[in-house]
Amino acid sequence: MANPIISTKYLSAGYDETTVLDDVSIDIYENEITVVLGVSGCGKTTLLKNLIGLMRPTKGMIEILGHDMVYIQEHEYNRLMKNVGVLFQGGALLNSIPISYNVAIPLEQHTNIPDYLIQEIVRLKLSLVGLGHAYNYLPSQLSGGMRKRAALARAIALDPAILFADEPTAGLDPVTASSLDNLMLTLREQMGMTLVIVTHELSSIRRVADKIIYLDKGKVLFSGKLDEALESEIPEVKNFFSV
Amino acid sequence: MGNQTLQLPERVNIDTIPDIYNRVKEMVHKSSDSDTIAIDFSGVVHIDTAGVVTLEKVQTDANERGIELSFENLSPTVEKTMQAFSSRLLEKPAGKQKPHILEYVGEYTYEYWITLRDFILLLANISYYGLVALFRPKLRRKGEVIRQSNFIGVTALPIIMLVNFLIGIVLSLQVGIQMRPFGAEIFVAQLIGFAMIAELGPLLTAIMLAGRSGSAIAAEIGAMNLSEEIDALRSMGIDPIPYLIVPKLYAILLTIPLLVAVATFVGIFGGAVIGYTVFQIDFNAFYNEVVFILRYYEIMTALVKSIVFATIIIVVSSFYGLHVEGSAEGVGRATTSSVVVSIFLVIVADSLLGLLFYL
């Protein structure tokens, strides 16, 4: 079997005295769509923050694309993050500039592509998320769902190898949510992207997930394929999918 | 140049695109009408969205110049990617027509009128509820007058005292030096007394309050507005003006006369310190000169001014807080505008009241 593209071993992390993640060991392989599940407060977002290097674990190892994220140097981290896209829960767009500038930021900072081609790429990315018409809009002029879609366009601006998405379809209408799910499948199929998605949306999970990681009180309760998760006899997992 | 061919590398992505783009552009520049350029995809195993967008763009540009640019030997995978991310998907941005200059003028005039109207309405509302809530305390947030009085009055006291003490020192020094050649240093006391009581005490206190408390009020109400807390109050049938703003009005009206009194005293004391140490004016003589110039009229002037300034600060900061739009940046803008407009209106009011009382 190929080497995992994302791997954690005995990962523990928390805030001050509180341990949120406890001995979490996971492997995610290239071209997979992995969905991280669990009830509120189980450590999903903390896991995501540790994986993208925004939080340091108290114990254990994290490896992304062959880089040790615990002891990574800043310049190496910045280079690595060109290959990693992150969609934050609230979008995290820069509010003082139009969404087109938001999407252009990584392209301007990390490539030598001429400006007018950057504009074309930005238009394509915004069109892919259904926001081509809102090119000149400020984030404050968009609804919550539209802001999230604009943030997704920014996260995929550089066609990263890995996309981390925190609740990408939460708060979206079913039609838009479905089109975003399809976009994620397209990104996986055409770009060979690996996706790690935190979501509670059952319809989305069923549409896109290859693999499920179920967290409970900071521990991995289940890790396996979607079909296995649907058949699981673990009460928490069974309960989650039977809602 | 006739027919040219460009062999693409194995990976057409964000890293290789600038080079490919420059080479194709050079080939297009060297070509003339009816020449052909073939882009050979036979070696390509991966193409990303930047690759698709760039190659489609150079193809369109070449075709517009009458040069035929074709894509050849595409593998099924690459062809599928080209279709999936084709620029045919592009939506047109919503365009805005540039308005005529008269439309600009009209729009700005209208906006200023609306702002003025809203400001006057808010002033009327605050004044009305300021009176009504005196007799109906339930309209106000419980315990808020005390909390706001502490914030606006007590916590602002040290900085207001320090600023007025320093101004008293500077003013006394400057005036005394000018008067020394005439042997009239004793009049420093009268000038400091008069200026601090009728002018500088209320004005400096109001400017400090506009910067400190006014900005905090604008930011607090603005943040509440953004997080829909104001809407939530309205949806519960609670008017935010008596509930949120009137307690702040009471608090500032209660505390500002006391702040002005302390500020004036400390300012005069600063002047007396310089009078004693630099111009050898005895504290007792200084006090007698201040009392000699002091009339009830100046005290009333200071009181009226401080009440007007307090009302301006509350109305302006609430106005900008209630009109915050957009995001956190909007709160920052509202806070800045609140401070600038409050200080401006305080100075305008000070000038008008000065003319009214002393002409």
Coordinates of C-alpha atoms in Angstrom, one line a residue:
Chain A
M1 CA 0.0 0.0 0.0
A2 CA 1.2 3.6 -0.8
N3 CA 2.4 5.8 2.0
P4 CA -0.2 8.0 3.6
I5 CA -0.3 11.6 2.5
I6 CA -1.5 12.7 6.0
S7 CA -0.6 10.8 9.1
T8 CA -0.8 11.2 12.9
K9 CA 0.6 8.9 15.5
Y10 CA -0.5 9.1 19.2
L11 CA -1.5 12.7 18.7
S12 CA -2.7 14.5 21.9
A13 CA -3.6 18.1 22.0
G14 CA -5.6 20.5 24.1
Y15 CA -6.1 23.9 25.6
D16 CA -4.3 24.7 28.9
E17 CA -5.1 21.8 31.2
T18 CA -7.9 20.4 29.1
T19 CA -7.0 17.5 26.8
V20 CA -9.2 17.6 23.7
L21 CA -7.4 15.0 21.5
D22 CA -6.1 11.8 23.1
D23 CA -3.8 9.4 21.3
V24 CA -5.3 10.0 17.9
S25 CA -3.6 7.9 15.1
I26 CA -5.0 8.3 11.6
D27 CA -3.7 7.7 8.1
I28 CA -5.2 9.4 5.0
Y29 CA -4.1 8.4 1.5
E30 CA -3.8 10.3 -1.7
N31 CA -7.0 11.0 -3.7
E32 CA -9.2 10.0 -0.8
I33 CA -12.1 12.0 0.6
T34 CA -12.1 11.6 4.3
V35 CA -14.9 12.9 6.5
V36 CA -14.2 13.6 10.2
L37 CA -17.4 13.1 12.3
G38 CA -18.4 13.4 15.8
V39 CA -20.7 15.3 18.2
S40 CA -20.0 18.9 19.1
G41 CA -16.9 19.3 21.3
C42 CA -15.4 15.9 20.3
G43 CA -12.2 17.5 18.9
K44 CA -12.9 17.7 15.2
T45 CA -11.8 21.4 14.8
T46 CA -8.9 20.9 17.1
L47 CA -7.7 17.9 15.0
L48 CA -8.0 20.1 11.9
K49 CA -6.0 22.9 13.5
N50 CA -3.3 20.5 14.5
L51 CA -3.2 19.0 11.0
I52 CA -2.7 22.4 9.4
G53 CA -0.2 23.5 11.9
L54 CA -2.2 26.3 13.6
M55 CA -1.9 24.4 16.9
R56 CA 1.0 22.4 18.4
P57 CA 0.2 19.0 19.9
T58 CA 1.2 18.2 23.4
K59 CA 2.3 14.8 22.3
G60 CA 2.7 12.7 19.2
M61 CA 3.6 13.1 15.6
I62 CA 1.9 14.7 12.5
E63 CA 3.1 14.2 9.0
I64 CA 1.7 16.1 6.0
L65 CA 3.1 15.4 2.5
G66 CA 6.2 14.0 4.1
H67 CA 6.8 17.0 6.4
D68 CA 6.9 16.7 10.2
M69 CA 4.4 19.3 11.2
V70 CA 5.5 19.4 14.9
Y71 CA 9.1 20.5 14.2
I72 CA 8.6 22.2 10.9
Q73 CA 10.5 25.5 10.2
E74 CA 8.6 28.6 9.2
H75 CA 9.9 28.8 5.7
E76 CA 9.3 25.1 5.1
Y77 CA 5.8 25.5 6.5
N78 CA 5.1 28.4 4.1
R79 CA 6.3 26.4 1.2
L80 CA 4.2 23.4 2.2
M81 CA 1.1 25.4 2.6
K82 CA 1.1 26.2 -1.1
N83 CA 0.0 22.6 -1.5
V84 CA -2.6 22.8 1.2
G85 CA -5.9 24.6 1.0
V86 CA -8.0 25.4 4.1
L87 CA -11.7 26.3 4.2
F88 CA -12.4 27.7 7.7
Q89 CA -15.8 27.3 9.4
G90 CA -16.7 30.9 9.1
G91 CA -15.0 31.5 5.8
A92 CA -12.3 33.8 7.3
L93 CA -12.4 36.1 4.2
L94 CA -10.6 39.5 4.5
N95 CA -13.5 41.8 4.9
S96 CA -12.0 45.0 3.6
I97 CA -11.4 43.7 0.0
P98 CA -13.6 42.2 -2.7
I99 CA -13.9 38.4 -2.9
S100 CA -12.0 38.5 -6.2
Y101 CA -8.9 40.0 -4.3
N102 CA -9.4 37.4 -1.6
V103 CA -9.1 34.6 -4.1
A104 CA -6.2 36.3 -5.9
I105 CA -4.1 36.6 -2.7
P106 CA -2.5 33.1 -2.9
L107 CA -2.0 33.4 -6.6
E108 CA -0.2 36.7 -6.3
Q109 CA 1.9 35.7 -3.3
H110 CA 3.0 32.2 -4.5
T111 CA 3.2 32.4 -8.3
N112 CA 4.7 34.4 -11.1
I113 CA 1.6 34.3 -13.3
P114 CA 0.8 37.6 -15.1
D115 CA -2.0 39.7 -13.5
Y116 CA -4.5 39.3 -16.2
L117 CA -4.2 35.5 -16.2
I118 CA -4.7 35.6 -12.4
Q119 CA -7.9 37.5 -13.0
E120 CA -9.0 34.7 -15.4
I121 CA -8.2 32.0 -12.8
V122 CA -10.0 33.9 -10.1
R123 CA -13.1 34.2 -12.4
L124 CA -12.9 30.5 -13.0
K125 CA -12.6 29.6 -9.3
L126 CA -15.5 31.9 -8.4
S127 CA -17.6 30.5 -11.3
L128 CA -16.9 26.9 -10.1
V129 CA -18.5 27.8 -6.7
G130 CA -21.3 29.7 -8.4
L131 CA -20.1 33.2 -7.6
G132 CA -18.9 34.4 -10.9
H133 CA -21.4 37.3 -10.9
A134 CA -20.2 38.4 -7.4
Y135 CA -16.6 39.1 -8.6
N136 CA -16.5 42.7 -7.3
Y137 CA -18.6 42.2 -4.1
L138 CA -17.2 42.7 -0.6
P139 CA -17.7 39.8 1.8
S140 CA -20.1 41.9 3.8
Q141 CA -22.4 42.1 0.8
L142 CA -22.7 38.3 0.7
S143 CA -24.8 35.9 2.6
G144 CA -23.2 33.4 5.0
G145 CA -23.5 30.6 2.5
M146 CA -22.0 32.8 -0.3
R147 CA -19.1 33.8 1.9
K148 CA -18.4 30.2 2.6
R149 CA -18.4 29.5 -1.2
A150 CA -16.0 32.4 -1.8
A151 CA -13.7 31.0 0.9
L152 CA -13.8 27.6 -0.9
A153 CA -12.8 29.4 -4.1
R154 CA -9.8 30.9 -2.2
A155 CA -8.9 27.6 -0.7
I156 CA -8.7 25.9 -4.1
A157 CA -7.0 28.9 -5.8
L158 CA -3.6 27.1 -6.1
D159 CA -5.1 23.7 -6.9
P160 CA -3.6 22.3 -3.7
A161 CA -2.8 18.7 -3.2
I162 CA -4.8 18.6 0.0
L163 CA -8.0 20.5 0.9
F164 CA -9.1 20.8 4.5
A165 CA -12.7 21.9 4.8
D166 CA -14.4 22.7 8.1
E167 CA -18.2 22.4 7.6
P168 CA -18.2 23.4 3.9
T169 CA -21.9 22.8 3.3
A170 CA -23.3 23.9 6.7
G171 CA -26.0 26.5 6.3
L172 CA -26.3 26.1 2.5
D173 CA -29.5 25.3 0.7
P174 CA -29.6 21.7 -0.6
V175 CA -29.1 22.6 -4.3
T176 CA -25.9 24.7 -3.5
A177 CA -24.7 22.1 -1.1
S178 CA -25.1 19.4 -3.7
S179 CA -23.3 21.4 -6.3
L180 CA -20.4 22.0 -3.9
D181 CA -20.3 18.3 -3.2
N182 CA -20.1 17.6 -6.9
L183 CA -17.3 20.2 -7.1
M184 CA -15.3 18.4 -4.4
L185 CA -15.8 15.1 -6.3
T186 CA -14.6 16.8 -9.5
L187 CA -11.5 18.2 -7.7
R188 CA -10.7 14.8 -6.5
E189 CA -11.2 13.1 -9.8
Q190 CA -9.7 15.7 -12.1
M191 CA -7.1 17.3 -9.9
G192 CA -6.2 14.2 -7.8
M193 CA -6.9 16.3 -4.7
T194 CA -7.1 14.7 -1.3
L195 CA -9.9 16.1 0.8
V196 CA -10.4 16.1 4.6
I197 CA -13.8 17.4 5.5
V198 CA -15.4 18.1 8.8
T199 CA -19.2 17.9 8.4
H200 CA -22.4 16.9 10.1
E201 CA -24.5 16.9 6.9
L202 CA -25.5 13.3 6.3
S203 CA -26.5 13.8 2.7
S204 CA -23.1 15.3 2.0
I205 CA -21.3 12.5 3.8
R206 CA -23.2 9.9 1.8
R207 CA -22.4 11.7 -1.5
V208 CA -18.7 12.4 -1.1
A209 CA -17.1 10.3 1.7
D210 CA -14.7 7.5 0.8
K211 CA -13.6 7.1 4.4
I212 CA -15.0 8.0 7.8
I213 CA -13.1 9.0 11.0
Y214 CA -15.5 9.1 13.9
L215 CA -14.2 11.0 17.0
D216 CA -15.6 10.7 20.4
K217 CA -14.3 12.5 23.5
G218 CA -11.0 13.1 21.7
K219 CA -10.4 9.5 20.7
V220 CA -10.9 7.8 17.3
L221 CA -14.0 5.5 17.8
F222 CA -14.2 4.4 14.2
S223 CA -12.0 4.6 11.2
G224 CA -12.9 2.9 7.9
K225 CA -14.8 3.1 4.6
L226 CA -18.2 4.7 4.3
D227 CA -19.9 1.3 3.8
E228 CA -18.4 -0.1 6.9
A229 CA -19.5 3.0 8.9
L230 CA -23.0 2.5 7.6
E231 CA -23.0 -1.1 8.8
S232 CA -21.1 -0.4 12.0
E233 CA -22.5 -1.8 15.3
I234 CA -20.6 0.7 17.4
P235 CA -23.6 2.4 19.2
E236 CA -22.4 6.0 18.7
V237 CA -21.7 5.5 15.0
K238 CA -24.9 3.6 14.4
N239 CA -26.8 6.2 16.2
F240 CA -25.2 9.0 14.1
F241 CA -26.2 7.4 10.8
S242 CA -29.7 6.3 11.9
V243 CA -30.8 9.9 12.7
Chain B
M1 CA 6.9 31.6 -39.8
G2 CA 4.5 29.0 -41.2
N3 CA 3.7 26.1 -38.9
Q4 CA 5.1 25.9 -35.3
T5 CA 4.7 23.3 -32.6
L6 CA 5.1 23.6 -28.9
Q7 CA 5.7 20.4 -26.9
L8 CA 4.2 20.8 -23.4
P9 CA 6.0 19.4 -20.4
E10 CA 4.7 16.5 -18.3
R11 CA 3.0 18.8 -15.8
V12 CA 1.1 21.9 -16.9
N13 CA 0.5 23.6 -13.6
I14 CA 0.9 26.8 -11.7
D15 CA 4.7 26.4 -11.6
T16 CA 5.3 25.7 -15.3
I17 CA 2.6 28.0 -16.7
P18 CA 4.6 31.3 -16.7
D19 CA 7.2 29.7 -18.9
I20 CA 4.7 28.1 -21.3
Y21 CA 2.8 31.3 -21.5
N22 CA 5.9 33.3 -22.4
R23 CA 6.9 30.8 -25.1
V24 CA 3.4 30.7 -26.7
K25 CA 3.3 34.5 -26.6
E26 CA 6.6 34.7 -28.4
M27 CA 5.4 32.2 -31.1
V28 CA 2.2 34.3 -31.6
H29 CA 4.2 37.5 -31.9
K30 CA 6.5 36.0 -34.6
S31 CA 3.5 34.6 -36.5
S32 CA 1.4 36.3 -39.1
D33 CA -2.1 35.8 -40.5
S34 CA -2.9 32.2 -41.5
D35 CA 0.1 30.7 -39.7
T36 CA -0.6 27.8 -37.5
I37 CA 0.6 26.9 -34.0
A38 CA 0.1 23.4 -32.6
I39 CA 0.3 22.8 -28.9
D40 CA 1.3 19.2 -28.4
F41 CA -0.2 17.6 -25.3
S42 CA 1.3 14.1 -26.0
G43 CA 3.6 14.2 -23.0
V44 CA 1.2 15.8 -20.5
V45 CA 0.1 13.7 -17.6
H46 CA -1.3 16.4 -15.4
I47 CA -2.9 19.8 -16.0
D48 CA -4.4 22.1 -13.4
T49 CA -7.0 24.8 -13.6
A50 CA -4.3 27.5 -14.1
G51 CA -3.0 25.5 -17.1
V52 CA -6.5 25.1 -18.6
V53 CA -7.3 28.8 -18.2
T54 CA -4.0 30.0 -19.6
L55 CA -4.0 27.7 -22.6
E56 CA -7.6 28.6 -23.5
K57 CA -6.7 32.3 -23.1
V58 CA -3.7 32.1 -25.4
Q59 CA -5.8 30.2 -27.9
T60 CA -8.4 32.9 -27.9
D61 CA -5.8 35.7 -28.2
A62 CA -4.1 33.9 -31.1
N63 CA -7.4 33.3 -32.9
E64 CA -8.3 37.0 -32.6
R65 CA -5.0 37.8 -34.4
G66 CA -6.0 35.4 -37.2
I67 CA -3.5 32.7 -36.2
E68 CA -4.8 29.2 -35.8
L69 CA -3.7 27.7 -32.5
S70 CA -4.7 24.1 -32.0
F71 CA -4.4 21.6 -29.2
E72 CA -3.2 18.2 -30.3
N73 CA -2.7 14.7 -28.9
L74 CA -4.8 15.2 -25.7
S75 CA -5.2 12.1 -23.6
P76 CA -8.8 11.4 -22.5
T77 CA -7.9 12.3 -18.9
V78 CA -6.4 15.7 -19.9
E79 CA -9.4 16.3 -22.3
K80 CA -11.8 15.7 -19.4
T81 CA -10.0 18.1 -17.2
M82 CA -10.0 20.7 -20.0
Q83 CA -13.7 20.3 -20.3
A84 CA -14.3 20.3 -16.5
F85 CA -12.5 23.6 -16.0
S86 CA -13.1 25.3 -19.3
S87 CA -13.5 29.0 -19.3
R88 CA -16.8 28.5 -21.0
L89 CA -18.0 28.0 -17.4
L90 CA -17.1 31.6 -16.6
E91 CA -20.0 33.7 -15.3
K92 CA -20.0 37.4 -16.1
P93 CA -19.4 39.7 -13.2
A94 CA -22.3 41.9 -12.4
G95 CA -21.3 45.2 -14.1
K96 CA -22.1 48.6 -12.8
Q97 CA -22.7 51.5 -15.2
K98 CA -20.5 54.5 -14.3
P99 CA -22.9 57.2 -13.1
H100 CA -23.0 60.8 -14.5
I101 CA -21.3 63.5 -12.3
L102 CA -24.7 65.0 -11.5
E103 CA -25.9 61.6 -10.3
Y104 CA -22.9 61.6 -7.9
V105 CA -23.8 65.0 -6.7
G106 CA -27.4 64.1 -6.3
E107 CA -26.5 60.8 -4.5
Y108 CA -24.2 62.5 -2.0
T109 CA -26.6 65.3 -1.3
Y110 CA -29.4 62.8 -0.7
E111 CA -27.2 60.7 1.5
Y112 CA -26.2 63.8 3.6
W113 CA -29.8 64.7 3.9
I114 CA -30.8 61.2 5.1
T115 CA -27.9 61.2 7.6
L116 CA -29.0 64.6 8.9
R117 CA -32.6 63.5 9.1
D118 CA -31.7 60.3 11.0
F119 CA -29.4 62.2 13.3
I120 CA -32.2 64.7 14.2
L121 CA -34.7 61.8 14.6
L122 CA -32.3 60.0 17.0
L123 CA -31.7 63.2 19.0
A124 CA -35.5 63.7 19.3
N125 CA -35.9 60.0 20.3
I126 CA -33.2 60.2 22.9
S127 CA -34.6 63.5 24.3
Y128 CA -38.1 62.1 24.5
Y129 CA -37.1 58.8 26.1
G130 CA -34.7 60.6 28.3
L131 CA -37.7 62.3 29.9
V132 CA -40.1 59.4 29.7
A133 CA -37.7 56.9 31.2
L134 CA -37.3 59.1 34.3
F135 CA -40.8 58.1 35.3
R136 CA -40.8 54.6 33.8
P137 CA -37.5 53.0 35.0
K138 CA -38.6 49.6 33.5
L139 CA -37.8 51.0 30.1
R140 CA -34.1 51.1 31.0
R141 CA -31.6 48.3 31.4
K142 CA -31.4 47.4 35.1
G143 CA -28.3 48.6 36.9
E144 CA -27.0 50.2 33.7
V145 CA -26.9 53.8 35.0
I146 CA -24.6 52.9 37.8
R147 CA -22.4 50.8 35.7
Q148 CA -22.1 53.4 33.0
S149 CA -21.5 56.2 35.6
N150 CA -18.6 54.2 36.9
F151 CA -17.2 53.7 33.4
I152 CA -17.8 57.2 32.0
G153 CA -17.1 59.1 35.2
V154 CA -15.0 57.3 37.8
T155 CA -12.6 55.4 35.5
A156 CA -12.1 58.5 33.3
L157 CA -11.2 60.7 36.3
P158 CA -7.4 60.1 36.5
I159 CA -6.7 60.9 32.9
I160 CA -8.9 63.9 32.9
M161 CA -7.2 65.2 36.1
L162 CA -3.8 64.7 34.6
V163 CA -4.6 66.4 31.3
N164 CA -6.1 69.4 33.0
F165 CA -3.3 69.7 35.5
L166 CA -0.7 69.7 32.6
I167 CA -2.8 72.3 30.6
G168 CA -3.0 74.5 33.8
I169 CA 0.8 74.3 34.1
V170 CA 1.5 75.1 30.4
L171 CA -1.1 77.9 30.2
S172 CA 0.1 79.5 33.4
L173 CA 3.7 79.4 32.2
Q174 CA 3.0 80.8 28.8
V175 CA 0.8 83.7 30.1
G176 CA 3.1 84.5 33.0
I177 CA 6.2 84.8 30.8
Q178 CA 4.3 87.3 28.5
M179 CA 3.1 89.3 31.5
R180 CA 6.4 89.4 33.4
P181 CA 7.9 92.4 31.5
F182 CA 4.9 94.4 32.7
G183 CA 5.1 93.1 36.3
A184 CA 1.6 91.8 35.9
E185 CA 2.2 88.1 36.7
I186 CA -0.6 88.2 39.3
F187 CA -3.1 88.4 36.5
V188 CA -2.1 84.9 35.6
A189 CA -4.4 83.7 38.4
Q190 CA -7.4 85.6 37.0
L191 CA -6.8 84.3 33.5
I192 CA -6.3 80.7 34.5
G193 CA -9.3 80.9 36.7
F194 CA -11.6 82.3 34.0
A195 CA -10.2 80.2 31.2
M196 CA -10.4 76.9 33.2
I197 CA -13.9 77.5 34.6
A198 CA -15.7 78.9 31.5
E199 CA -13.8 77.3 28.7
L200 CA -11.0 74.8 29.2
G201 CA -12.5 72.7 32.0
P202 CA -15.7 71.8 30.1
L203 CA -14.0 71.6 26.7
L204 CA -11.1 69.4 27.6
T205 CA -13.3 67.1 29.7
A206 CA -15.7 66.8 26.7
I207 CA -12.8 66.0 24.3
M208 CA -11.4 63.4 26.6
L209 CA -14.9 61.8 27.0
A210 CA -15.5 61.9 23.3
G211 CA -12.3 60.0 22.7
R212 CA -12.6 57.6 25.6
S213 CA -16.3 57.0 26.3
G214 CA -17.8 58.0 23.0
S215 CA -15.6 55.6 21.1
A216 CA -16.4 52.8 23.5
I217 CA -20.2 53.5 23.2
A218 CA -20.0 53.5 19.4
A219 CA -18.0 50.3 19.4
E220 CA -20.3 48.6 21.9
I221 CA -23.6 49.5 20.1
G222 CA -22.0 48.8 16.7
A223 CA -20.9 45.3 17.7
M224 CA -24.3 44.7 19.2
N225 CA -25.8 45.9 15.9
L226 CA -23.6 43.5 13.8
S227 CA -24.4 40.5 16.0
E228 CA -28.1 41.2 15.6
E229 CA -28.5 41.9 19.3
I230 CA -30.3 45.2 18.6
D231 CA -32.7 43.3 16.2
A232 CA -33.2 40.7 18.9
L233 CA -34.2 43.5 21.4
R234 CA -36.6 45.0 18.8
S235 CA -38.1 41.5 18.1
M236 CA -38.8 41.2 21.8
G237 CA -40.7 44.5 21.7
I238 CA -37.9 46.4 23.5
D239 CA -36.9 49.8 22.2
P240 CA -33.1 49.9 22.1
I241 CA -33.0 53.7 22.7
P242 CA -34.5 53.8 26.2
Y243 CA -33.0 50.4 27.0
L244 CA -29.4 50.9 25.9
I245 CA -28.8 54.6 25.2
V246 CA -30.8 56.5 27.8
P247 CA -28.9 54.9 30.7
K248 CA -25.7 56.1 29.1
L249 CA -27.2 59.6 28.7
Y250 CA -28.2 59.7 32.4
A251 CA -24.7 58.4 33.4
I252 CA -22.9 61.1 31.4
L253 CA -25.3 63.9 32.5
L254 CA -24.7 62.9 36.1
T255 CA -21.0 62.6 35.9
I256 CA -19.9 65.3 33.5
P257 CA -20.6 68.3 35.9
L258 CA -18.6 66.5 38.6
L259 CA -15.8 65.7 36.1
V260 CA -15.7 69.3 34.9
A261 CA -15.6 70.6 38.5
V262 CA -12.7 68.4 39.4
A263 CA -11.0 69.1 36.0
T264 CA -11.3 72.9 36.6
F265 CA -10.0 72.7 40.1
V266 CA -7.0 70.6 39.1
G267 CA -6.3 72.9 36.1
I268 CA -6.3 75.9 38.4
F269 CA -4.2 74.1 40.9
G270 CA -1.6 73.4 38.1
G271 CA -1.6 77.1 37.3
A272 CA -1.1 77.9 41.0
V273 CA 1.8 75.5 41.3
I274 CA 3.6 77.3 38.4
G275 CA 2.5 80.7 39.9
Y276 CA 4.2 79.8 43.2
T277 CA 7.3 78.1 41.8
V278 CA 8.1 80.3 38.8
F279 CA 6.4 83.7 39.4
Q280 CA 6.5 83.7 43.2
I281 CA 2.7 84.2 43.5
D282 CA 1.6 83.0 46.9
F283 CA -1.1 80.3 46.9
N284 CA -3.4 82.5 49.0
A285 CA -3.0 85.4 46.7
F286 CA -3.6 83.1 43.7
Y287 CA -6.8 81.8 45.4
N288 CA -8.0 85.3 46.1
E289 CA -7.5 86.4 42.5
V290 CA -9.5 83.4 41.2
V291 CA -12.3 84.0 43.6
F292 CA -12.3 87.7 42.7
I293 CA -12.9 86.9 39.0
L294 CA -15.3 84.0 39.6
R295 CA -19.0 84.7 39.1
Y296 CA -22.1 82.4 39.2
Y297 CA -22.4 83.3 35.5
E298 CA -19.1 81.4 34.6
I299 CA -20.2 78.4 36.7
M300 CA -23.6 78.3 34.9
T301 CA -21.8 78.7 31.6
A302 CA -19.6 75.7 32.4
L303 CA -22.6 73.7 33.5
V304 CA -24.7 74.5 30.4
K305 CA -21.7 73.7 28.2
S306 CA -20.9 70.4 29.9
I307 CA -24.6 69.3 29.5
V308 CA -24.6 70.2 25.8
F309 CA -21.3 68.5 25.2
A310 CA -22.4 65.4 27.0
T311 CA -25.6 65.2 24.9
I312 CA -23.6 65.6 21.7
I313 CA -21.2 62.8 22.7
I314 CA -24.0 60.4 23.5
V315 CA -26.1 61.2 20.4
V316 CA -23.2 61.1 18.0
S317 CA -21.6 57.8 19.4
S318 CA -25.0 56.1 19.5
F319 CA -25.8 57.3 15.9
Y320 CA -22.6 55.8 14.5
G321 CA -23.0 52.7 16.6
L322 CA -26.6 52.1 15.3
H323 CA -25.5 52.7 11.7
V324 CA -22.7 50.2 11.6
E325 CA -22.8 48.1 8.5
G326 CA -20.8 45.2 7.1
S327 CA -18.2 43.6 9.4
A328 CA -15.8 44.3 12.2
E329 CA -14.2 46.9 9.9
G330 CA -17.4 48.8 10.0
V331 CA -17.2 49.0 13.8
G332 CA -13.7 50.5 13.4
R333 CA -15.0 53.1 10.9
A334 CA -17.9 54.0 13.1
T335 CA -15.7 54.4 16.2
T336 CA -13.4 56.7 14.3
S337 CA -16.2 58.8 12.8
S338 CA -17.9 59.0 16.2
V339 CA -14.8 60.5 17.8
V340 CA -14.0 62.9 15.0
V341 CA -17.6 64.1 14.6
S342 CA -18.1 64.4 18.4
I343 CA -15.0 66.5 18.9
F344 CA -15.9 68.7 15.9
L345 CA -19.5 69.2 17.1
V346 CA -18.3 69.9 20.7
I347 CA -16.0 72.6 19.4
V348 CA -18.7 74.1 17.2
A349 CA -21.1 74.1 20.1
D350 CA -18.4 75.6 22.3
S351 CA -18.0 78.5 19.9
L352 CA -21.7 79.1 19.5
L353 CA -22.3 79.0 23.3
G354 CA -19.3 81.3 23.8
L355 CA -20.9 83.8 21.4
L356 CA -24.2 83.4 23.1
F357 CA -23.0 83.9 26.6
Y358 CA -20.4 86.6 26.1
L359 CA -21.6 88.8 23.2

